C-alpha positions as a Python dict, from the first residue, in 0.01 Angstrom:
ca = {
    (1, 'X'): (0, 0, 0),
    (2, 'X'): (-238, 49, 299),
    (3, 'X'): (-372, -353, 267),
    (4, 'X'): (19, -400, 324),
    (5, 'X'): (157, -213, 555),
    (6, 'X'): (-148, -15, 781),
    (7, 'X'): (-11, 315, 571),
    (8, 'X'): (-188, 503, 299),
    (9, 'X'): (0, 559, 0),
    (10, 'X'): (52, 920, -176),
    (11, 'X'): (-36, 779, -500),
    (12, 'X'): (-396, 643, -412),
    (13, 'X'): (-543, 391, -622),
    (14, 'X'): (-478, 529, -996),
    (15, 'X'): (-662, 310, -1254),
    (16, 'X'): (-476, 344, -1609),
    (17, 'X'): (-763, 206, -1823),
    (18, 'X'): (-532, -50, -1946),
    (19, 'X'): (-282, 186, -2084),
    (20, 'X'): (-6, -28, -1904),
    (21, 'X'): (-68, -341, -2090),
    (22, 'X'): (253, -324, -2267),
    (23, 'X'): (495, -241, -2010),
    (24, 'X'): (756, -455, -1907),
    (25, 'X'): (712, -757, -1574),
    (26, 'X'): (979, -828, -1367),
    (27, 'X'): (1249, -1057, -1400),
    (28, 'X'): (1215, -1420, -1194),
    (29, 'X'): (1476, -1289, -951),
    (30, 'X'): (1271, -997, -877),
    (31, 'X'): (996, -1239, -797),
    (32, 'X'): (1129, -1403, -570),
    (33, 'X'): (1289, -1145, -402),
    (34, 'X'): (946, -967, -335),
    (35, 'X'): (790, -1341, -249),
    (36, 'X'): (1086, -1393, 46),
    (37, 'X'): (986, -995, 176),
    (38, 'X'): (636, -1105, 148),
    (39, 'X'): (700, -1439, 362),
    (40, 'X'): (927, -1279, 572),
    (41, 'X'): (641, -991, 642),
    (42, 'X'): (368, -1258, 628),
    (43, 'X'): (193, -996, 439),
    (44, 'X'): (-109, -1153, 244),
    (45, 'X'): (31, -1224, -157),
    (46, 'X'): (-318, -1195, -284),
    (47, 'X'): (-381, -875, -54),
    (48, 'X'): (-85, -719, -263),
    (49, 'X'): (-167, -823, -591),
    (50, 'X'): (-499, -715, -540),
    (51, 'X'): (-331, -350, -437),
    (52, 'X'): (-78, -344, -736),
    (53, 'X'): (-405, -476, -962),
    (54, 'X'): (-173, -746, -1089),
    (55, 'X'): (-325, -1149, -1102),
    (56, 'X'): (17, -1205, -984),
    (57, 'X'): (349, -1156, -891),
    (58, 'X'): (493, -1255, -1225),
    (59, 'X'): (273, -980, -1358),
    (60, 'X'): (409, -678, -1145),
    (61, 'X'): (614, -449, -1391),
    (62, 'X'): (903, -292, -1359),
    (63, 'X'): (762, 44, -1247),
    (64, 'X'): (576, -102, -963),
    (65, 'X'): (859, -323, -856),
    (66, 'X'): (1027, -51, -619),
    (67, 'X'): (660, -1, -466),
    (68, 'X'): (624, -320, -359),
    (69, 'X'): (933, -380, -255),
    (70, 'X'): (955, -62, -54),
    (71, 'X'): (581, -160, 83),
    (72, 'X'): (681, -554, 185),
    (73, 'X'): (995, -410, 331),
    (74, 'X'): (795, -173, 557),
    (75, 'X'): (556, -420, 629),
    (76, 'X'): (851, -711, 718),
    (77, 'X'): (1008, -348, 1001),
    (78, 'X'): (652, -320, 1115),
    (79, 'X'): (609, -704, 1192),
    (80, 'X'): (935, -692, 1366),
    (81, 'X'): (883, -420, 1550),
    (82, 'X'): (569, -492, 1659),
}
C-alpha cells in the first residue's frame, strides 16, 4: 500500500506461508479495471504486484481486489491533487 500511495497500510506486510494458494483471482474485468486506475494513477504495476506479492495482476484474488482498488484509487486523488 505504502509503494502505492506514500501511506502505510494497517495490515502491514502479512506473509500467509502459501496458505492462499487456492483462493480465487479476479475476473478479466476486474483486471482491467485495476490496470485503467493504475494508468490513470501512473502508479508503478510491478511496484503493486510486488506489494500484493502477486507475479501479476491476473493473479490478485478476490480478497485483495478491494485493496488495490481502494490503494490505485487513492493513489489516481493523490496524483490529481498534487
Amino acid at each position: 500500500y505504502e509503494a502505492v500511495t506514500g501511506i502505510a497500510s494497517e495490515d502491514g506486510n502479512k506473509d500467509d506461508d502459501g496458505n492462499a494458494s487456492n483462493v480465487a483471482v479476479i475476473s478479466d474485468a476486474q483486471v482491467n479495471e485495476l490496470i485503467a486506475l493504475a494508468d490513470e494513477a501512473e502508479a508503478d504495476k510491478a511496484k503493486v504486484c510486488a506489494w500484493l506479492k502477486v507475479e501479476s495482476f491476473a493473479d490478485i484474488t478476490v480478497k485483495q481486489f478491494q485493496k488495490a482498488k481502494n490503494a490505485l484509487a487513492t493513489a489516481k486523488q493523490n496524483k490529481a491533487s498534487a
